[in-house]
Amino acid sequence: MAVSRDQIIRDMRQPSYWQRLSWKDWLWAAVMVVATAVTLIVLWDAMNYYEVVITAITGATMMWMGWYWAASKIYMSAVCLISLFAISRYPELAAAEADFFLRYIGSSQSAIMWMSALFPAATLAYGAGLLTGNAFASKVGTALTWTGAGAGLIGLLVRWHETHLYEGGIGYIPVSNLYEVFVLFALMTALIYLYYEGVHRTRTMGFWVLLIISASVGFLLWYHFDRGAYQIEPLVPALNSYWMKIHVPTNFVGYGCFAIAAMLGVAYLIRARVADDSPWAARLPTLKQIDDVSYRAIALGFAFFTVATVLGALWAAEAWGAYWSWDPKESWALIVWLNYAAWLHLRFTKGLRGKVMAWWAIIGLFVTTFAFLGVNMFLSGLHSYGEL
Amino acid sequence: MVQTAASITAKARGRRKKRLSAIWLQFLGSMNLAISLLVVVAIASVIGTVLPQNQPYIDYLVQFGPFWFEVFRLLNLYDVYSAAWFLFILGFLILSTGVCVSRHMPAMWREVTRYRTHVREQSLLALSQHQRWQAEADTDTAAAVATGALQGHGYRIRTEQRGDSLIIGGMQGRSMRLGYILTHVAVVVIAIGGLVDGNLPLKLMEMRGDVRIERENLPLSRVPSESWIAPETGAFQGSVNIPEGSNSGVVFLQLRDGYLVQELPFEIVVEQFRIEHYPNGMPSSYESDLVIHDPDLAEPIRQTISVNHPLTHRGHTIYQASFGDGGTRMEITGRLLDGTGAEVPISGRIFEDLNLELGAMERTLELDDFQLLNIQRDTRAVTRTGARSEFVNSGPSFNYTLRDEAGQARYYHTYMAPVRVEDQWYYLHGMRMDEGEPFRYLHIPIDDRSSMNFFMEFHQALHDRNRVDAASQRAADTLLTQMGVANPQLVSQVARTADEMIRYLLNGGFGAVEAHLESRVQGAANAPMLREFSQAVLQRTLFEIYLEMLADRRGVTPAALQVEDPDRRFFEDAMNAVSGVAEYGAPLILQLDHFEYRQATGLMITRSPGKGIVYTGSALLIIGIFLLFYVSHRRVWAMITPKPDGTTDVLMGGVNQRRPEQFEEEFASLTRSMDQHLGSVSQKSKD
């Protein structure tokens, strides 16, 4: 016995979370602290107390995101730098036409159009990977998805700047109408997918998830060209609140997750019909992977959807006079919540897996889509901010 | 939620004979019941969103017809969320969830407190994650290594000697089980808070006959006392409109097809209401300066509230909900259209009903609404007029209803100032027969003094028989001369036709003139020519009258009059307006001369004593969900048994139901650190 018992125990202690962070992580943290501080200094006069808190939390979240998911560091840095560059060339609205960079890349319309091209392109690349089993095609798909998600976020950030360039001080965070939240939905879904792609080290799920993203891009384009929905319109007073900055993005994490789970449900049903020795088996995700990612997506979505609904209730209490008014949007949020609550219950307690749950996730997306879109299209109520 | 433990205990219990209450509890707490109830709640919620809630009953009656209206009414579908059956299901759901939590609580407690050190070798070997070592080290060292590995990975441990073997039971992530309790308790807490804030107490009061919903629109002083609710009795959500400079000590609760009056323990005075607009005329923000007079306060509270920034006092929260007219006072000139040119001065406030005696006629004038701003987008405004903004304000306007003796109503919308339409300026007078229709506007052209006087005089002149006669003579003469016909008899005949057509024009517009012409020329051989000629005569007659008046107005003789393009355009517009007046359907045209603007603020006042409960429940729910999903409860055991040959057998096994993949990694890390410290590994086996 060369070493004492205590010594053994001490030696075997695993490094803590903080000890496991590398110098890169700390560098990232420093950059985030500086960036947050600069933001606060530059915009101090324009912000109220809540917005200062939200900015600080955003900085902290980005710091943690970078630690938790290494690839996101590059994404966040690139998006921030390009957006800042675009904004620096954008002293007035006319610059969107006059400046070469803004006109073709950096203005919100151009960036969103880039996103609308990149996501379908990514779908095709993943699709080619699926059909041919070519790994390089799928790699291209991943790169295009990252770029598309970047273009979408740049589009929204620059649009935020653009809203402040209009006369009459109408500036607002661009998550206030159906057009803007569709961009948010597409990029949020893509990012959540990219995270799971990284975790499972497989690109076989890409095609399926990108299908729904492309569908939403299709809607966005129709909405853009047919309805001219890209126009920046001032906010109604009820939306003019810091709550919007947290309620809406939180909600779209939920929607994005539910969409991923549904598309993986489709993949599951297809994979379940494919024999294990068929060449297709290798090009599709395994049932285990699908099952795991679906569960994780629904759990994450459910958690964020719950937070979003609670935030919505808090906001409603401040803007509409009641935290719950059985407004159609609220009722449908409850229905969506109950639906996934039941899904999770059956999985936890009855251990239900497989086709039933896959079908359920797919049907769940229809329920979610109705809550997201259908309520705006067919029902009226307090929450009718994005009408078709 | 508790898989293994709960199902084992349930089975054990099943063998015993159950008492009735136990069966009931089992039923109430069962997952199937809970899921069925969730589905029913979801479906009921769908109904509540598809069918617009709390509309006036008459709307439903129109929509569904008497039979289905009654069926839906009996099912309470017009107010699903406070229907007795809906509340009953919600209550049942609370009960079910409550029973479920309390039933699982003991098992849950065992899960988090017991380390299960009674585990057997066989069960460890049955776990998918296990590993066996034949270590050279002695039992103590092996135990220290296992302890170190487990503690190093963050496990809490209990050690127990059972027979030959030393068993170390470790677990981590116990708060996941707390997550289960928190989420389910939260649902119950939120539902209780919701019930406190719901209108259940009100329903009970109504059932006992303590309150009665008032269905008639009465002044406050005449609302019977059984429709009043004393202050601070329960939760409510009501609204009230208070004009600037006025006060209120009550709010109105809209219920089904009527309302109740809720008294407040304080009085609200609205000193001022302000509204700001975006360039496009949309309100950007609105706010009210309130003063709260509370007998319990030494000083009244003064505060400005705006959208998203309410004021809370004594558990009552006062919201800026809407705005409207607070009784703007208007001075109006009514100009009769019967050709007398008579004017009636009218003065009144918005929301007032006035009786107008118009000669033989009587009309009720209901002043409905007033708009200070009418902003439209005119995309050409900037390029064409050099305006600073593409938004154009057309100035104040007001809405009113005119009812005839029979109660038949027409609805009007009149602008105070001329409005620019396609480069011309007009006084716009909108009319519609039905409130759902869009307004059709009468365009009265402005004269050189920007008034409608010249048009009114022209319209009046058309009622003057002599003047029309003379003009029609001149017109017939001119036209026939142009055509080379010199027949005095024909001239007077044509002139008579013109007189007649003007009467038709005044009574029914060009449509009536056309119909009249059609019936006259019917069957004639040269019908199209006759029609054309008649129209030319009518137009010429009107033009003659116009010329005469224009010359008069300019102080020149008709012969010396220079008729220019604007004059012709005015004439065209005036002709159309004369026709429009015939369809306008009002005996007079209102012209707003002066107004004193007064706004009203729309306040929503709520009292929700359950709010704190609901918020607490929501916080518990969120904490619970994150614990439940992102903490996983896992157990690892190490069974250390000395062997007769001096080596030590170490068996390690672990289990995690929620996240097996992640646990696989963790277990691998555990076994790696065991490998490093167990020294010479003589044998290592997975099975």
PDB file of N, CA and C in Angstrom, chain A residues 271-311:
ATOM      1  N   ARG A 271     -37.265   4.281 -42.147  1.00  0.00           N
ATOM      2  CA  ARG A 271     -36.155   3.406 -41.757  1.00  0.00           C
ATOM      3  C   ARG A 271     -36.669   2.061 -41.248  1.00  0.00           C
ATOM      4  N   ALA A 272     -37.847   2.101 -40.587  1.00  0.00           N
ATOM      5  CA  ALA A 272     -38.396   0.871 -40.030  1.00  0.00           C
ATOM      6  C   ALA A 272     -38.797  -0.114 -41.120  1.00  0.00           C
ATOM      7  N   ARG A 273     -38.976   0.373 -42.354  1.00  0.00           N
ATOM      8  CA  ARG A 273     -39.362  -0.515 -43.454  1.00  0.00           C
ATOM      9  C   ARG A 273     -38.157  -1.009 -44.240  1.00  0.00           C
ATOM     10  N   VAL A 274     -36.997  -0.429 -43.914  1.00  0.00           N
ATOM     11  CA  VAL A 274     -35.800  -0.781 -44.676  1.00  0.00           C
ATOM     12  C   VAL A 274     -35.082  -1.937 -43.978  1.00  0.00           C
ATOM     13  N   ALA A 275     -34.723  -2.969 -44.745  1.00  0.00           N
ATOM     14  CA  ALA A 275     -33.998  -4.094 -44.143  1.00  0.00           C
ATOM     15  C   ALA A 275     -32.601  -3.639 -43.741  1.00  0.00           C
ATOM     16  N   ASP A 276     -32.062  -4.239 -42.681  1.00  0.00           N
ATOM     17  CA  ASP A 276     -30.794  -3.785 -42.155  1.00  0.00           C
ATOM     18  C   ASP A 276     -29.635  -4.016 -43.129  1.00  0.00           C
ATOM     19  N   ASP A 277     -29.793  -5.023 -44.018  1.00  0.00           N
ATOM     20  CA  ASP A 277     -28.684  -5.282 -44.935  1.00  0.00           C
ATOM     21  C   ASP A 277     -28.822  -4.506 -46.244  1.00  0.00           C
ATOM     22  N   SER A 278     -29.884  -3.735 -46.370  1.00  0.00           N
ATOM     23  CA  SER A 278     -30.058  -2.954 -47.594  1.00  0.00           C
ATOM     24  C   SER A 278     -29.042  -1.797 -47.605  1.00  0.00           C
ATOM     25  N   PRO A 279     -28.617  -1.351 -48.797  1.00  0.00           N
ATOM     26  CA  PRO A 279     -27.668  -0.217 -48.832  1.00  0.00           C
ATOM     27  C   PRO A 279     -28.276   1.055 -48.253  1.00  0.00           C
ATOM     28  N   TRP A 280     -29.607   1.115 -48.245  1.00  0.00           N
ATOM     29  CA  TRP A 280     -30.254   2.321 -47.711  1.00  0.00           C
ATOM     30  C   TRP A 280     -30.059   2.427 -46.208  1.00  0.00           C
ATOM     31  N   ALA A 281     -29.900   1.290 -45.567  1.00  0.00           N
ATOM     32  CA  ALA A 281     -29.816   1.306 -44.107  1.00  0.00           C
ATOM     33  C   ALA A 281     -28.685   2.212 -43.631  1.00  0.00           C
ATOM     34  N   ALA A 282     -27.573   2.189 -44.351  1.00  0.00           N
ATOM     35  CA  ALA A 282     -26.425   2.992 -43.922  1.00  0.00           C
ATOM     36  C   ALA A 282     -26.641   4.471 -44.198  1.00  0.00           C
ATOM     37  N   ARG A 283     -27.503   4.750 -45.172  1.00  0.00           N
ATOM     38  CA  ARG A 283     -27.697   6.165 -45.536  1.00  0.00           C
ATOM     39  C   ARG A 283     -28.785   6.821 -44.690  1.00  0.00           C
ATOM     40  N   LEU A 284     -29.516   6.002 -43.988  1.00  0.00           N
ATOM     41  CA  LEU A 284     -30.545   6.545 -43.089  1.00  0.00           C
ATOM     42  C   LEU A 284     -30.025   6.456 -41.663  1.00  0.00           C
ATOM     43  N   PRO A 285     -30.502   7.325 -40.814  1.00  0.00           N
ATOM     44  CA  PRO A 285     -30.083   7.215 -39.419  1.00  0.00           C
ATOM     45  C   PRO A 285     -30.615   5.919 -38.813  1.00  0.00           C
ATOM     46  N   THR A 286     -29.945   5.417 -37.795  1.00  0.00           N
ATOM     47  CA  THR A 286     -30.432   4.203 -37.158  1.00  0.00           C
ATOM     48  C   THR A 286     -31.657   4.532 -36.322  1.00  0.00           C
ATOM     49  N   LEU A 287     -32.464   3.517 -36.095  1.00  0.00           N
ATOM     50  CA  LEU A 287     -33.672   3.737 -35.294  1.00  0.00           C
ATOM     51  C   LEU A 287     -33.315   4.274 -33.915  1.00  0.00           C
ATOM     52  N   LYS A 288     -32.195   3.789 -33.394  1.00  0.00           N
ATOM     53  CA  LYS A 288     -31.781   4.227 -32.064  1.00  0.00           C
ATOM     54  C   LYS A 288     -31.442   5.726 -32.064  1.00  0.00           C
ATOM     55  N   GLN A 289     -30.717   6.127 -33.121  1.00  0.00           N
ATOM     56  CA  GLN A 289     -30.370   7.557 -33.223  1.00  0.00           C
ATOM     57  C   GLN A 289     -31.632   8.402 -33.321  1.00  0.00           C
ATOM     58  N   ILE A 290     -32.537   7.965 -34.193  1.00  0.00           N
ATOM     59  CA  ILE A 290     -33.763   8.739 -34.387  1.00  0.00           C
ATOM     60  C   ILE A 290     -34.524   8.840 -33.074  1.00  0.00           C
ATOM     61  N   ASP A 291     -34.630   7.693 -32.415  1.00  0.00           N
ATOM     62  CA  ASP A 291     -35.360   7.658 -31.169  1.00  0.00           C
ATOM     63  C   ASP A 291     -34.749   8.625 -30.157  1.00  0.00           C
ATOM     64  N   ASP A 292     -33.434   8.572 -30.068  1.00  0.00           N
ATOM     65  CA  ASP A 292     -32.754   9.428 -29.096  1.00  0.00           C
ATOM     66  C   ASP A 292     -32.933  10.908 -29.432  1.00  0.00           C
ATOM     67  N   VAL A 293     -32.695  11.250 -30.702  1.00  0.00           N
ATOM     68  CA  VAL A 293     -32.792  12.674 -31.063  1.00  0.00           C
ATOM     69  C   VAL A 293     -34.238  13.151 -30.948  1.00  0.00           C
ATOM     70  N   SER A 294     -35.200  12.305 -31.344  1.00  0.00           N
ATOM     71  CA  SER A 294     -36.606  12.730 -31.222  1.00  0.00           C
ATOM     72  C   SER A 294     -36.935  13.034 -29.771  1.00  0.00           C
ATOM     73  N   TYR A 295     -36.519  12.108 -28.908  1.00  0.00           N
ATOM     74  CA  TYR A 295     -36.825  12.340 -27.501  1.00  0.00           C
ATOM     75  C   TYR A 295     -36.170  13.625 -27.013  1.00  0.00           C
ATOM     76  N   ARG A 296     -34.890  13.770 -27.351  1.00  0.00           N
ATOM     77  CA  ARG A 296     -34.180  14.960 -26.852  1.00  0.00           C
ATOM     78  C   ARG A 296     -34.768  16.230 -27.425  1.00  0.00           C
ATOM     79  N   ALA A 297     -35.178  16.180 -28.691  1.00  0.00           N
ATOM     80  CA  ALA A 297     -35.762  17.374 -29.303  1.00  0.00           C
ATOM     81  C   ALA A 297     -37.096  17.711 -28.640  1.00  0.00           C
ATOM     82  N   ILE A 298     -37.899  16.674 -28.408  1.00  0.00           N
ATOM     83  CA  ILE A 298     -39.200  16.975 -27.804  1.00  0.00           C
ATOM     84  C   ILE A 298     -39.028  17.448 -26.370  1.00  0.00           C
ATOM     85  N   ALA A 299     -38.092  16.841 -25.650  1.00  0.00           N
ATOM     86  CA  ALA A 299     -37.863  17.286 -24.270  1.00  0.00           C
ATOM     87  C   ALA A 299     -37.399  18.738 -24.259  1.00  0.00           C
ATOM     88  N   LEU A 300     -36.423  19.050 -25.131  1.00  0.00           N
ATOM     89  CA  LEU A 300     -35.923  20.429 -25.183  1.00  0.00           C
ATOM     90  C   LEU A 300     -37.035  21.384 -25.603  1.00  0.00           C
ATOM     91  N   GLY A 301     -37.780  20.957 -26.643  1.00  0.00           N
ATOM     92  CA  GLY A 301     -38.874  21.792 -27.134  1.00  0.00           C
ATOM     93  C   GLY A 301     -39.923  22.015 -26.061  1.00  0.00           C
ATOM     94  N   PHE A 302     -40.240  20.946 -25.367  1.00  0.00           N
ATOM     95  CA  PHE A 302     -41.270  21.047 -24.326  1.00  0.00           C
ATOM     96  C   PHE A 302     -40.815  21.997 -23.220  1.00  0.00           C
ATOM     97  N   ALA A 303     -39.564  21.853 -22.821  1.00  0.00           N
ATOM     98  CA  ALA A 303     -39.052  22.729 -21.760  1.00  0.00           C
ATOM     99  C   ALA A 303     -39.119  24.192 -22.204  1.00  0.00           C
ATOM    100  N   PHE A 304     -38.645  24.462 -23.429  1.00  0.00           N
ATOM    101  CA  PHE A 304     -38.645  25.851 -23.887  1.00  0.00           C
ATOM    102  C   PHE A 304     -40.053  26.348 -24.148  1.00  0.00           C
ATOM    103  N   PHE A 305     -40.894  25.468 -24.644  1.00  0.00           N
ATOM    104  CA  PHE A 305     -42.267  25.878 -24.899  1.00  0.00           C
ATOM    105  C   PHE A 305     -42.961  26.240 -23.582  1.00  0.00           C
ATOM    106  N   THR A 306     -42.665  25.467 -22.538  1.00  0.00           N
ATOM    107  CA  THR A 306     -43.235  25.787 -21.231  1.00  0.00           C
ATOM    108  C   THR A 306     -42.756  27.157 -20.766  1.00  0.00           C
ATOM    109  N   VAL A 307     -41.436  27.368 -20.881  1.00  0.00           N
ATOM    110  CA  VAL A 307     -40.903  28.667 -20.465  1.00  0.00           C
ATOM    111  C   VAL A 307     -41.557  29.780 -21.282  1.00  0.00           C
ATOM    112  N   ALA A 308     -41.673  29.557 -22.591  1.00  0.00           N
ATOM    113  CA  ALA A 308     -42.231  30.588 -23.462  1.00  0.00           C
ATOM    114  C   ALA A 308     -43.677  30.889 -23.084  1.00  0.00           C
ATOM    115  N   THR A 309     -44.429  29.841 -22.771  1.00  0.00           N
ATOM    116  CA  THR A 309     -45.833  30.051 -22.419  1.00  0.00           C
ATOM    117  C   THR A 309     -45.945  30.807 -21.103  1.00  0.00           C
ATOM    118  N   VAL A 310     -45.073  30.463 -20.161  1.00  0.00           N
ATOM    119  CA  VAL A 310     -45.092  31.193 -18.889  1.00  0.00           C
ATOM    120  C   VAL A 310     -44.693  32.649 -19.114  1.00  0.00           C
ATOM    121  N   LEU A 311     -43.668  32.859 -19.928  1.00  0.00           N
ATOM    122  CA  LEU A 311     -43.268  34.241 -20.237  1.00  0.00           C
ATOM    123  C   LEU A 311     -44.416  34.974 -20.916  1.00  0.00           C
TER     124      LEU A 311
END
